[in-house]
Short mmCIF file of C-alpha atoms and ligand atoms in Angstrom, two decimals:
data_model
loop_
_atom_site.label_atom_id
_atom_site.label_comp_id
_atom_site.label_asym_id
_atom_site.label_seq_id
_atom_site.Cartn_x
_atom_site.Cartn_y
_atom_site.Cartn_z
CA UNK A 242 0.00 0.00 0.00
CA UNK A 243 2.92 2.32 0.67
CA UNK A 244 4.24 1.50 -2.80
CA UNK A 245 0.83 2.41 -4.25
CA UNK A 246 0.91 5.80 -2.57
CA UNK A 247 4.53 6.63 -3.30
CA UNK A 248 5.18 5.02 -6.68
CA UNK A 249 1.81 4.42 -8.32
CA UNK A 250 0.04 7.68 -7.44
CA UNK A 251 3.29 9.62 -6.94
CA UNK A 252 1.83 11.38 -3.91
CA UNK A 253 4.33 13.80 -2.38
CA UNK A 254 4.86 14.19 1.35
CA UNK A 255 6.45 17.24 2.92
CA UNK A 256 7.53 17.26 6.53
CA UNK A 257 7.57 20.46 8.58
CA UNK A 258 9.65 20.05 11.67
CA UNK A 259 12.32 21.54 13.84
CA UNK A 260 15.74 20.46 12.40
CA UNK A 261 16.97 19.84 15.96
CA UNK A 262 14.30 17.13 16.40
CA UNK A 263 14.93 15.48 13.03
CA UNK A 264 17.84 13.23 14.15
CA UNK A 265 15.59 11.60 16.79
CA UNK A 266 13.00 10.35 14.27
CA UNK A 267 13.23 6.60 13.82
CA UNK A 268 15.92 6.39 16.53
CA UNK A 269 13.67 6.35 19.59
CA UNK A 270 10.32 4.93 20.75
CA UNK A 271 7.59 7.51 20.46
CA UNK A 272 3.87 8.09 20.85
CA UNK A 273 2.39 9.81 17.79
CA UNK A 274 -0.72 11.98 18.17
CA UNK A 275 -2.39 12.67 14.82
CA UNK A 276 -5.53 14.48 13.61
CA UNK A 277 -8.13 12.18 12.02
CA UNK A 278 -9.75 13.99 9.08
CA UNK A 279 -8.70 12.10 5.97
CA UNK A 280 -9.46 8.70 4.51
CA UNK A 281 -5.81 7.98 3.78
CA UNK A 282 -4.19 9.57 6.83
CA UNK A 283 -3.10 6.14 8.06
CA UNK A 284 -1.39 5.56 4.70
CA UNK A 285 0.51 8.85 4.91
CA UNK A 286 1.50 7.81 8.44
CA UNK A 287 2.89 4.57 7.03
CA UNK A 288 4.83 6.46 4.36
CA UNK A 289 6.60 8.51 7.00
CA UNK A 290 7.20 5.36 9.05
CA UNK A 291 8.78 3.77 5.97
CA UNK A 292 11.01 6.76 5.34
CA UNK A 293 12.29 6.69 8.91
CA UNK A 294 12.72 2.89 8.90
CA UNK A 295 10.00 2.05 11.44
CA UNK A 296 7.24 0.74 9.14
CA UNK A 297 7.48 -2.79 10.55
CA UNK A 298 7.26 -1.48 14.09
CA UNK A 299 4.46 1.05 13.59
CA UNK A 300 1.77 0.38 16.19
CA UNK A 301 -1.62 1.91 16.75
CA UNK A 302 -4.54 1.90 19.16
CA UNK A 303 -7.11 0.70 16.64
CA UNK A 304 -10.80 -0.06 16.80
CA UNK A 305 -11.52 -3.77 17.22
CA UNK A 306 -13.56 -3.93 13.98
CA UNK A 307 -10.34 -3.52 11.98
CA UNK A 308 -8.97 -6.80 13.35
CA UNK A 309 -11.54 -8.60 11.18
CA UNK A 310 -10.55 -6.94 7.89
CA UNK A 311 -9.11 -9.80 5.80
CA UNK A 312 -5.32 -9.87 5.41
CA UNK A 313 -4.69 -6.36 6.78
CA UNK A 314 -6.53 -6.97 10.07
CA UNK A 315 -4.99 -10.39 10.54
CA UNK A 316 -1.56 -8.97 9.85
CA UNK A 317 -2.16 -6.25 12.46
CA UNK A 318 -3.17 -8.89 14.97
CA UNK A 319 0.22 -10.60 14.56
CA UNK A 320 2.06 -7.25 14.61
CA UNK A 321 0.89 -6.62 18.18
CA UNK A 322 -1.42 -3.80 17.25
CA UNK A 323 -3.47 -2.73 20.28
CA UNK A 324 -7.20 -3.09 19.65
CA UNK A 325 -9.99 -1.43 21.60
CA UNK A 326 -13.78 -1.55 21.62
CA UNK A 327 -13.94 2.17 22.43
CA UNK A 328 -15.74 1.33 25.67
CA UNK A 329 -13.35 2.18 28.45
CA UNK A 330 -14.88 -0.22 31.00
CA UNK A 331 -14.14 -3.12 28.62
CA UNK A 332 -10.92 -1.76 27.14
CA UNK A 333 -9.05 -0.80 30.26
CA UNK A 334 -7.68 -4.26 31.01
CA UNK A 335 -6.82 -5.33 27.46
CA UNK A 336 -5.25 -2.00 26.50
CA UNK A 337 -3.02 -2.02 29.58
CA UNK A 338 -1.99 -5.64 28.89
CA UNK A 339 -1.14 -4.83 25.27
CA UNK A 340 0.86 -1.77 26.33
CA UNK A 341 2.79 -3.88 28.85
CA UNK A 342 3.68 -6.29 26.05
CA UNK A 343 4.96 -3.40 23.92
CA UNK A 344 7.52 -2.57 26.58
CA UNK A 345 9.55 -5.59 25.54
CA UNK A 346 9.46 -4.66 21.88
CA UNK A 347 12.97 -5.18 20.54
CA UNK A 348 12.99 -2.36 17.95
CA UNK A 349 12.20 1.33 17.96
CA UNK A 350 8.46 1.72 17.55
CA UNK A 351 5.96 4.51 16.91
CA UNK A 352 2.66 4.12 18.70
CA UNK A 353 -0.08 6.06 16.91
CA UNK A 354 -3.03 7.48 18.81
CA UNK A 355 -5.93 9.19 17.11
CA UNK A 356 -7.14 10.80 20.32
CA UNK A 357 -10.33 12.07 18.64
CA UNK A 358 -11.27 8.37 18.47
CA UNK A 359 -13.11 8.66 15.17
CA UNK A 360 -12.91 10.55 11.91
CA UNK A 361 -14.11 14.13 11.67
CA UNK A 362 -17.63 14.71 10.32
CA UNK A 363 -19.72 17.84 10.73
CA UNK A 364 -22.23 15.98 12.86
CA UNK A 365 -19.62 14.40 15.16
CA UNK A 366 -17.98 17.80 15.47
CA UNK A 367 -21.23 19.49 16.50
CA UNK A 368 -21.93 16.85 19.14
CA UNK A 369 -18.40 16.87 20.45
CA UNK A 370 -18.46 20.67 20.79
CA UNK A 371 -21.64 20.37 22.84
CA UNK A 372 -19.70 18.07 25.15
CA UNK A 373 -16.84 20.60 25.23
CA UNK A 374 -19.27 23.38 26.16
CA UNK A 375 -20.74 21.30 28.95
CA UNK A 376 -17.26 20.55 30.28
CA UNK A 377 -16.35 24.23 30.11
CA UNK A 378 -13.62 23.61 27.55
CA UNK A 379 -12.85 25.99 24.67
CA UNK A 380 -14.42 25.01 21.37
CA UNK A 381 -12.29 23.53 18.61
CA UNK A 382 -12.88 24.39 14.98
CA UNK A 383 -10.94 21.67 13.17
CA UNK A 384 -10.84 18.81 15.68
CA UNK A 385 -13.20 16.70 17.72
CA UNK A 386 -12.75 16.86 21.46
CA UNK A 387 -9.96 14.40 22.31
CA UNK A 388 -10.77 11.31 24.38
CA UNK A 389 -8.19 11.46 27.09
CA UNK A 390 -8.26 7.99 28.70
CA UNK A 391 -6.29 6.13 26.02
CA UNK A 392 -3.61 8.81 25.87
CA UNK A 393 -3.15 9.05 29.64
CA UNK A 394 -2.91 5.30 30.11
CA UNK A 395 -0.43 5.04 27.22
CA UNK A 396 1.77 7.79 28.64
CA UNK A 397 1.62 6.15 32.07
CA UNK A 398 2.50 2.65 30.87
CA UNK A 399 5.08 3.42 28.20
CA UNK A 400 6.90 5.93 30.35
CA UNK A 401 10.57 5.13 30.86
CA UNK A 402 11.52 2.30 33.16
CA UNK A 403 15.10 1.26 33.50
CA UNK A 404 14.36 -2.48 33.53
CA UNK A 405 12.67 -2.72 30.15
CA UNK A 406 14.15 -2.61 26.68
CA UNK A 407 11.66 -0.11 25.22
CA UNK A 408 11.50 3.35 26.70
CA UNK A 409 9.25 5.92 25.10
CA UNK A 410 11.05 9.23 25.24
CA UNK A 411 8.78 11.57 23.31
CA UNK A 412 5.34 12.40 21.99
CA UNK A 413 5.20 13.50 18.36
CA UNK A 414 2.40 15.99 18.01
CA UNK A 415 1.54 15.57 14.32
CA UNK A 416 -0.90 17.42 12.10
CA UNK A 417 -1.67 16.33 8.56
CA UNK A 418 -3.19 18.37 5.75
CA UNK A 419 -3.45 18.13 2.00
CA UNK A 420 -2.65 21.02 -0.33
CA UNK A 421 -5.42 22.94 -2.12
CA UNK A 422 -8.17 21.47 0.06
CA UNK A 423 -7.73 18.06 -1.56
CA UNK A 424 -9.86 15.29 -0.06
CA UNK A 425 -7.81 12.20 -0.91
CA UNK A 426 -9.35 8.74 -1.06
CA UNK A 427 -7.98 5.23 -1.42
CA UNK A 428 -9.90 4.84 -4.68
CA UNK A 429 -8.20 8.02 -5.90
CA UNK A 430 -4.82 6.48 -5.06
CA UNK A 431 -5.75 3.26 -6.89
CA UNK A 432 -6.76 5.38 -9.89
CA UNK A 433 -3.30 6.93 -9.83
CA UNK A 434 -4.35 10.38 -8.59
CA UNK A 435 -1.47 12.42 -7.18
CA UNK A 436 -1.92 14.28 -3.89
CA UNK A 437 0.37 16.47 -1.84
CA UNK A 438 0.48 15.84 1.90
CA UNK A 439 1.89 18.29 4.43
CA UNK A 440 2.78 16.88 7.83
CA UNK A 441 3.77 19.04 10.76
CA UNK A 442 5.58 17.22 13.59
CA UNK A 443 6.56 18.71 16.93
CA UNK A 444 8.68 16.58 19.26
CA UNK A 445 7.63 16.89 22.90
CA UNK A 446 9.82 15.14 25.50
CA UNK A 447 7.73 12.72 27.54
CA UNK A 448 9.18 14.13 30.78
CA UNK A 449 7.27 17.35 30.21
CA UNK A 450 3.88 15.56 30.23
CA UNK A 451 2.20 15.21 33.64
CA UNK A 452 1.95 11.70 35.06
CA UNK A 453 -1.19 12.31 37.07
CA UNK A 454 -4.29 11.30 35.07
CA UNK A 455 -6.37 14.44 35.46
CA UNK A 456 -3.39 16.73 34.80
CA UNK A 457 -2.51 14.62 31.77
CA UNK A 458 -6.08 15.02 30.47
CA UNK A 459 -5.87 18.80 30.88
CA UNK A 460 -2.53 18.73 29.07
CA UNK A 461 -4.07 16.83 26.14
CA UNK A 462 -7.00 19.25 25.85
CA UNK A 463 -4.50 22.11 25.75
CA UNK A 464 -2.51 20.31 23.06
CA UNK A 465 -5.64 20.03 20.91
CA UNK A 466 -6.33 23.75 21.38
CA UNK A 467 -2.82 24.42 20.06
CA UNK A 468 -3.35 21.98 17.19
CA UNK A 469 -6.52 23.85 16.32
CA UNK A 470 -4.65 27.16 16.15
CA UNK A 471 -2.07 25.52 13.90
CA UNK A 472 -4.82 24.29 11.56
CA UNK A 473 -6.24 27.81 11.45
CA UNK A 474 -2.80 29.10 10.34
CA UNK A 475 -2.64 26.39 7.68
CA UNK A 476 -6.07 27.24 6.35
CA UNK A 477 -5.11 30.93 6.06
CA UNK A 478 -1.58 30.58 4.68
CA UNK A 479 -1.70 27.16 2.99
CA UNK A 480 1.41 26.04 4.84
CA UNK A 481 2.66 25.17 8.29
CA UNK A 482 5.18 27.43 10.04
CA UNK A 483 8.85 26.52 10.12
CA UNK A 484 11.32 24.87 7.82
CA UNK A 485 10.39 21.97 5.56
CA UNK A 486 12.28 18.74 5.14
CA UNK A 487 11.20 16.01 2.79
CA UNK A 488 12.77 12.69 3.62
CA UNK A 489 13.15 10.98 0.23
CA UNK A 490 11.09 7.95 -0.70
CA UNK A 491 13.09 4.74 -0.59
CA UNK A 492 12.93 1.89 -3.11
CA UNK A 493 12.12 -0.91 -0.59
CA UNK A 494 8.32 -0.74 -0.79
CA UNK A 495 8.47 -0.84 -4.58
CA UNK A 496 10.96 -3.72 -4.62
CA UNK A 497 8.84 -5.62 -2.12
CA UNK A 498 5.76 -5.07 -4.31
CA UNK A 499 7.56 -6.16 -7.48
CA UNK A 500 8.82 -9.28 -5.74
CA UNK A 501 5.30 -10.36 -4.71
CA UNK A 502 3.87 -9.48 -8.14
CA UNK A 503 6.41 -11.76 -9.82
CA UNK A 504 5.96 -14.52 -7.28
CA UNK A 505 2.15 -14.51 -7.15
CA UNK A 506 0.46 -12.50 -9.87
CA UNK A 507 2.44 -13.83 -12.81
CA UNK A 508 1.76 -17.56 -12.12
CA UNK A 509 -1.84 -16.70 -11.23
CA UNK A 510 -2.40 -15.05 -14.64
CA UNK A 511 -0.81 -18.06 -16.35
CA UNK A 512 -3.11 -20.38 -14.46
CA UNK A 513 -6.18 -18.34 -15.41
CA UNK A 514 -5.18 -18.28 -19.09
CA UNK A 515 -4.67 -22.02 -19.07
CA UNK A 516 -7.99 -22.50 -17.38
CA UNK A 517 -9.89 -20.41 -19.92
CA UNK A 518 -8.24 -22.36 -22.74
CA UNK A 519 -8.85 -25.87 -21.55
CA UNK A 520 -11.31 -25.76 -18.64
CA UNK A 521 -14.91 -26.96 -18.69
CA UNK A 522 -17.78 -24.43 -18.75
CA UNK A 523 -18.40 -25.21 -15.06
CA UNK A 524 -14.78 -24.50 -14.10
CA UNK A 525 -14.78 -21.25 -16.07
CA UNK A 526 -18.06 -20.08 -14.48
CA UNK A 527 -16.79 -20.95 -10.99
CA UNK A 528 -13.56 -19.06 -11.63
CA UNK A 529 -15.42 -15.99 -12.89
CA UNK A 530 -17.66 -16.09 -9.82
CA UNK A 531 -14.64 -16.42 -7.51
CA UNK A 532 -12.93 -13.43 -9.17
CA UNK A 533 -16.14 -11.44 -8.83
CA UNK A 534 -16.44 -12.35 -5.13
CA UNK A 535 -12.77 -11.41 -4.58
CA UNK A 536 -13.26 -8.01 -6.20
CA UNK A 537 -16.35 -7.41 -4.05
CA UNK A 538 -14.23 -8.32 -1.02
CA UNK A 539 -11.53 -5.83 -1.99
CA UNK A 540 -14.18 -3.16 -2.59
CA UNK A 541 -15.57 -3.86 0.89
CA UNK A 542 -12.09 -3.48 2.35
CA UNK A 543 -11.63 -0.17 0.56
CA UNK A 544 -15.03 0.83 1.99
CA UNK A 545 -13.54 0.49 5.49
CA UNK A 546 -11.46 3.58 4.74
CA UNK A 547 -14.41 5.70 3.60
CA UNK A 548 -15.63 8.31 6.05
CA UNK A 549 -19.23 8.22 4.88
CA UNK A 550 -19.31 4.53 5.77
CA UNK A 551 -17.71 5.23 9.15
CA UNK A 552 -18.92 4.13 12.55
CA UNK A 553 -21.57 5.87 14.65
CA UNK A 554 -19.04 6.35 17.50
CA UNK A 555 -19.15 9.99 18.58
CA UNK A 556 -22.60 10.44 17.04
CA UNK A 557 -24.32 9.30 20.19
CA UNK A 558 -23.48 12.05 22.59
CA UNK A 559 -26.70 11.57 24.53
CA UNK A 560 -25.96 8.01 25.54
CA UNK A 561 -22.29 8.38 26.39
CA UNK A 562 -22.41 11.67 27.99
CA UNK A 563 -25.49 11.34 30.09
CA UNK A 564 -24.07 8.12 31.49
CA UNK A 565 -21.06 10.10 32.58
CA UNK A 566 -23.26 12.91 33.84
CA UNK A 567 -25.40 10.57 35.92
CA UNK A 568 -22.40 9.42 37.91
CA UNK A 569 -21.10 12.95 38.31
CA UNK A 570 -24.39 14.52 39.34
CA UNK A 571 -25.37 11.72 41.75
CA UNK A 572 -23.13 13.10 44.46
CA UNK A 573 -24.50 16.58 44.11
CA UNK A 574 -28.25 16.45 43.67
CA UNK A 575 -30.40 13.36 43.62
CA UNK A 576 -33.32 15.17 41.95
CA UNK A 577 -31.14 16.13 39.01
CA UNK A 578 -29.79 12.59 38.91
CA UNK A 579 -33.28 11.27 38.40
CA UNK A 580 -33.81 13.66 35.52
CA UNK A 581 -30.46 12.70 33.99
CA UNK A 582 -31.11 9.01 34.50
CA UNK A 583 -34.54 9.31 32.92
CA UNK A 584 -32.93 11.17 30.07
CA UNK A 585 -30.32 8.41 29.67
CA UNK A 586 -33.02 5.73 29.75
CA UNK A 587 -35.07 7.65 27.19
CA UNK A 588 -32.12 7.99 24.91
CA UNK A 589 -31.20 4.33 25.34
CA UNK A 590 -34.74 3.50 24.30
CA UNK A 591 -34.40 5.70 21.29
CA UNK A 592 -31.13 4.04 20.44
CA UNK A 593 -32.75 0.65 20.58
CA UNK A 594 -35.49 1.83 18.27
CA UNK A 595 -33.37 3.72 15.85
CA UNK A 596 -29.95 2.16 16.35
CA UNK A 597 -28.24 2.31 13.00
CA UNK A 598 -24.95 3.34 11.54
CA UNK A 599 -26.53 5.72 9.07
CA UNK A 600 -26.01 9.37 9.91
CA UNK A 601 -29.53 10.33 8.92
CA UNK A 602 -31.13 7.87 11.28
CA UNK A 603 -28.78 8.62 14.11
CA UNK A 604 -29.95 12.19 13.80
CA UNK A 605 -33.27 10.88 15.04
CA UNK A 606 -31.61 9.58 18.23
CA UNK A 607 -29.97 12.84 18.82
CA UNK A 608 -33.03 14.91 18.09
CA UNK A 609 -35.11 12.93 20.51
CA UNK A 610 -32.26 12.78 23.00
CA UNK A 611 -31.68 16.48 23.14
CA UNK A 612 -35.44 17.23 23.32
CA UNK A 613 -35.91 15.07 26.38
CA UNK A 614 -32.79 16.53 27.97
C1 LIG B 151 4.26 10.89 12.13
C2 LIG B 151 3.66 9.92 11.26
C3 LIG B 151 2.56 9.04 11.77
C4 LIG B 151 3.09 7.78 12.25
C5 LIG B 151 2.12 6.70 12.13
C6 LIG B 151 2.47 5.64 13.05
C7 LIG B 151 1.95 4.46 13.00
C8 LIG B 151 0.99 4.03 11.98
C9 LIG B 151 0.48 2.68 12.36
C10 LIG B 151 -0.56 2.12 11.87
C11 LIG B 151 -1.50 2.77 10.99
C12 LIG B 151 -2.75 1.99 10.99
C13 LIG B 151 -3.87 2.89 11.05
C14 LIG B 151 -5.09 2.22 11.54
C15 LIG B 151 -6.04 3.26 11.95
C16 LIG B 151 -7.01 2.81 12.94
C17 LIG B 151 -7.30 3.91 13.90
C18 LIG B 151 -8.52 3.70 14.69
O1 LIG B 151 -9.11 2.68 14.72
S1 LIG B 151 -9.03 5.10 15.59
C19 LIG B 151 -10.23 4.47 16.67
C20 LIG B 151 -9.70 3.73 17.84
N1 LIG B 151 -8.78 4.48 18.63
C21 LIG B 151 -9.15 5.36 19.57
O2 LIG B 151 -10.31 5.58 19.82
C22 LIG B 151 -8.07 6.06 20.31
C23 LIG B 151 -8.55 7.25 21.11
N2 LIG B 151 -9.55 6.90 22.10
C24 LIG B 151 -9.28 6.69 23.40
O3 LIG B 151 -8.15 6.81 23.77
C25 LIG B 151 -10.42 6.33 24.34
O4 LIG B 151 -10.18 6.92 25.58
C26 LIG B 151 -10.62 4.82 24.50
C27 LIG B 151 -9.41 4.18 25.17
C28 LIG B 151 -10.84 4.15 23.15
C29 LIG B 151 -11.86 4.55 25.39
O5 LIG B 151 -13.03 4.99 24.69
P1 LIG B 151 -14.28 5.62 25.41
O6 LIG B 151 -15.26 6.11 24.42
O7 LIG B 151 -14.78 4.68 26.45
O8 LIG B 151 -13.54 6.85 25.90
P2 LIG B 151 -13.48 7.84 27.00
O9 LIG B 151 -13.80 7.27 28.34
O10 LIG B 151 -12.17 8.49 26.83
O11 LIG B 151 -14.67 8.80 26.55
C30 LIG B 151 -15.70 9.18 27.37
C31 LIG B 151 -15.45 10.62 27.69
O12 LIG B 151 -15.66 11.36 26.49
C32 LIG B 151 -16.73 12.27 26.68
N3 LIG B 151 -17.55 12.28 25.49
C33 LIG B 151 -18.74 11.76 25.27
N4 LIG B 151 -19.15 11.99 24.05
C34 LIG B 151 -18.18 12.63 23.50
C35 LIG B 151 -18.01 13.13 22.23
N5 LIG B 151 -18.93 12.98 21.28
N6 LIG B 151 -16.89 13.76 21.98
C36 LIG B 151 -15.94 13.91 22.95
N7 LIG B 151 -16.06 13.44 24.18
C37 LIG B 151 -17.17 12.81 24.42
C38 LIG B 151 -17.49 11.81 27.84
O13 LIG B 151 -18.08 12.90 28.46
C39 LIG B 151 -16.41 11.16 28.67
O14 LIG B 151 -15.76 12.16 29.38
P3 LIG B 151 -15.15 11.92 30.84
O15 LIG B 151 -14.00 10.96 30.67
O16 LIG B 151 -14.69 13.27 31.28
O17 LIG B 151 -16.26 11.36 31.66
C1 TJR B 152 -2.82 -3.91 -6.72
C2 TJR B 152 -4.17 -4.08 -6.14
C3 TJR B 152 -4.26 -3.34 -4.88
C4 TJR B 152 -5.57 -3.58 -4.22
C5 TJR B 152 -5.56 -2.78 -2.99
C6 TJR B 152 -6.69 -3.14 -2.10
C7 TJR B 152 -6.54 -2.36 -0.91
C8 TJR B 152 -7.49 -2.75 0.15
C9 TJR B 152 -7.03 -2.04 1.35
C10 TJR B 152 -7.90 -2.11 2.48
C11 TJR B 152 -7.25 -1.41 3.63
C12 TJR B 152 -8.07 -1.47 4.81
C13 TJR B 152 -7.39 -0.70 5.86
C14 TJR B 152 -8.38 -0.03 6.69
C15 TJR B 152 -7.73 0.99 7.54
C16 TJR B 152 -8.71 2.01 7.92
C17 TJR B 152 -8.18 2.85 9.02
C18 TJR B 152 -9.14 3.87 9.42
O1 TJR B 152 -9.08 4.98 8.99
O2 TJR B 152 -10.03 3.48 10.36
C19 TJR B 152 -10.95 4.41 10.81
C20 TJR B 152 -10.90 4.51 12.30
O3 TJR B 152 -9.72 5.12 12.67
C21 TJR B 152 -12.04 5.30 12.84
O4 TJR B 152 -13.19 4.77 12.33
P1 TJR B 152 -14.55 5.60 12.33
O5 TJR B 152 -15.06 5.63 13.75
O6 TJR B 152 -14.29 6.97 11.79
O7 TJR B 152 -15.46 4.81 11.44
#
């Protein structure tokens, strides 16, 4: 996939970073915090990993659903990718266990965290800003409100310990944009469309991030406010501040791709040709059906990257947030708690009735939810 981006579509990637931080990239374990607005942002992430020699040890806190994507998901499972259900009560134990395992990782790794937890849509943004308002946090224009639990637990568990081989020394605050308001897609890449990615990376030593959970959460919210200001600058000027450095693309991804093409695709084509020449009508029909099913499968996999087919996570503010509110308000005022609990129950009901991944239908949940609130 990296070869497709770099060599097939010829997409260019420019890095904006402080030259003093540059020598550290690829030479230390790091936590990467990235904005989540584009369908191919993970692919651009991989490209940079490749250029700094850490592609094989690029890790991520990924949603569990991706573990079931054929080939890619299975590969991630074996690469010790950390999966989460995005339900903290269920994730807490497994995420901590996976992070503990990463501590023994023998090579330098980058652990990617999309703290927004889901990709940016107008609707998710609106809901998340309502949450921000309720929490008394400043509104963000270009980001969703970050979910702090995953970040804080990662910082806590990957923080330096003398007795382990892997010591995370920094957080890379990264912001990705595409030139000229391009909205790149995987299908675009497959069609050979060229994009231009700009990535801004700021290296923040891990020591400067508070260890305490609530202070760490405040720190992350502040970071996202700064990221938002940076995005504002980019949207006005069309570039990030500071010097640019473009690490050159390397031939390995292409060579790897060519190797597999020769080994697999060439004999496969020969086999198909032979089959069409000498096979029975039944064999030919079965083969055509199999090819059709395989192409549908690949199309489904590509669909996993499409934002308009994304999950409903972050669309259901009512449910998540009122749950949180119930526990918070309980201590203060039992009458309010009842109202909040009733509200939660009402919304849960609505979710059961209208539960769907489609944005339009989820709107119904939200409409009803906010009315009863
Ligand atoms: C430099 C180059 C880049 C290098 C690239 C390196 C590596 C590349 C490697 C691989 C690439 C592969 C790419 C694959 C991509 C796959 C990515 C994903 O799958 S992203 C989705 C999964 N990941 C995450 O969600 C991570 C972030 N989330 C978290 O950390 C969460 O905390 C969690 C651990 C998942 C737990 O989730 P939960 O929902 O239970 O979270 P929280 O408890 O944190 O949230 C509740 C909290 O949020 C408030 N709330 C409610 N509604 C909203 C809302 N709509 N918006 C914001 N906040 C909301 C709610 O009030 C609660 O608040 P509080 O805690 O105060 O009570
Ligand atoms: C030569 C022929 C080439 C054929 C190429 C076929 C390529 C098929 C590739 C399929 C790749 C599938 C990888 C899926 C990675 C998607 C990562 C992603 O962006 O996940 C989104 C989550 O973060 C958040 O999810 P949402 O809550 O927004 O929903």
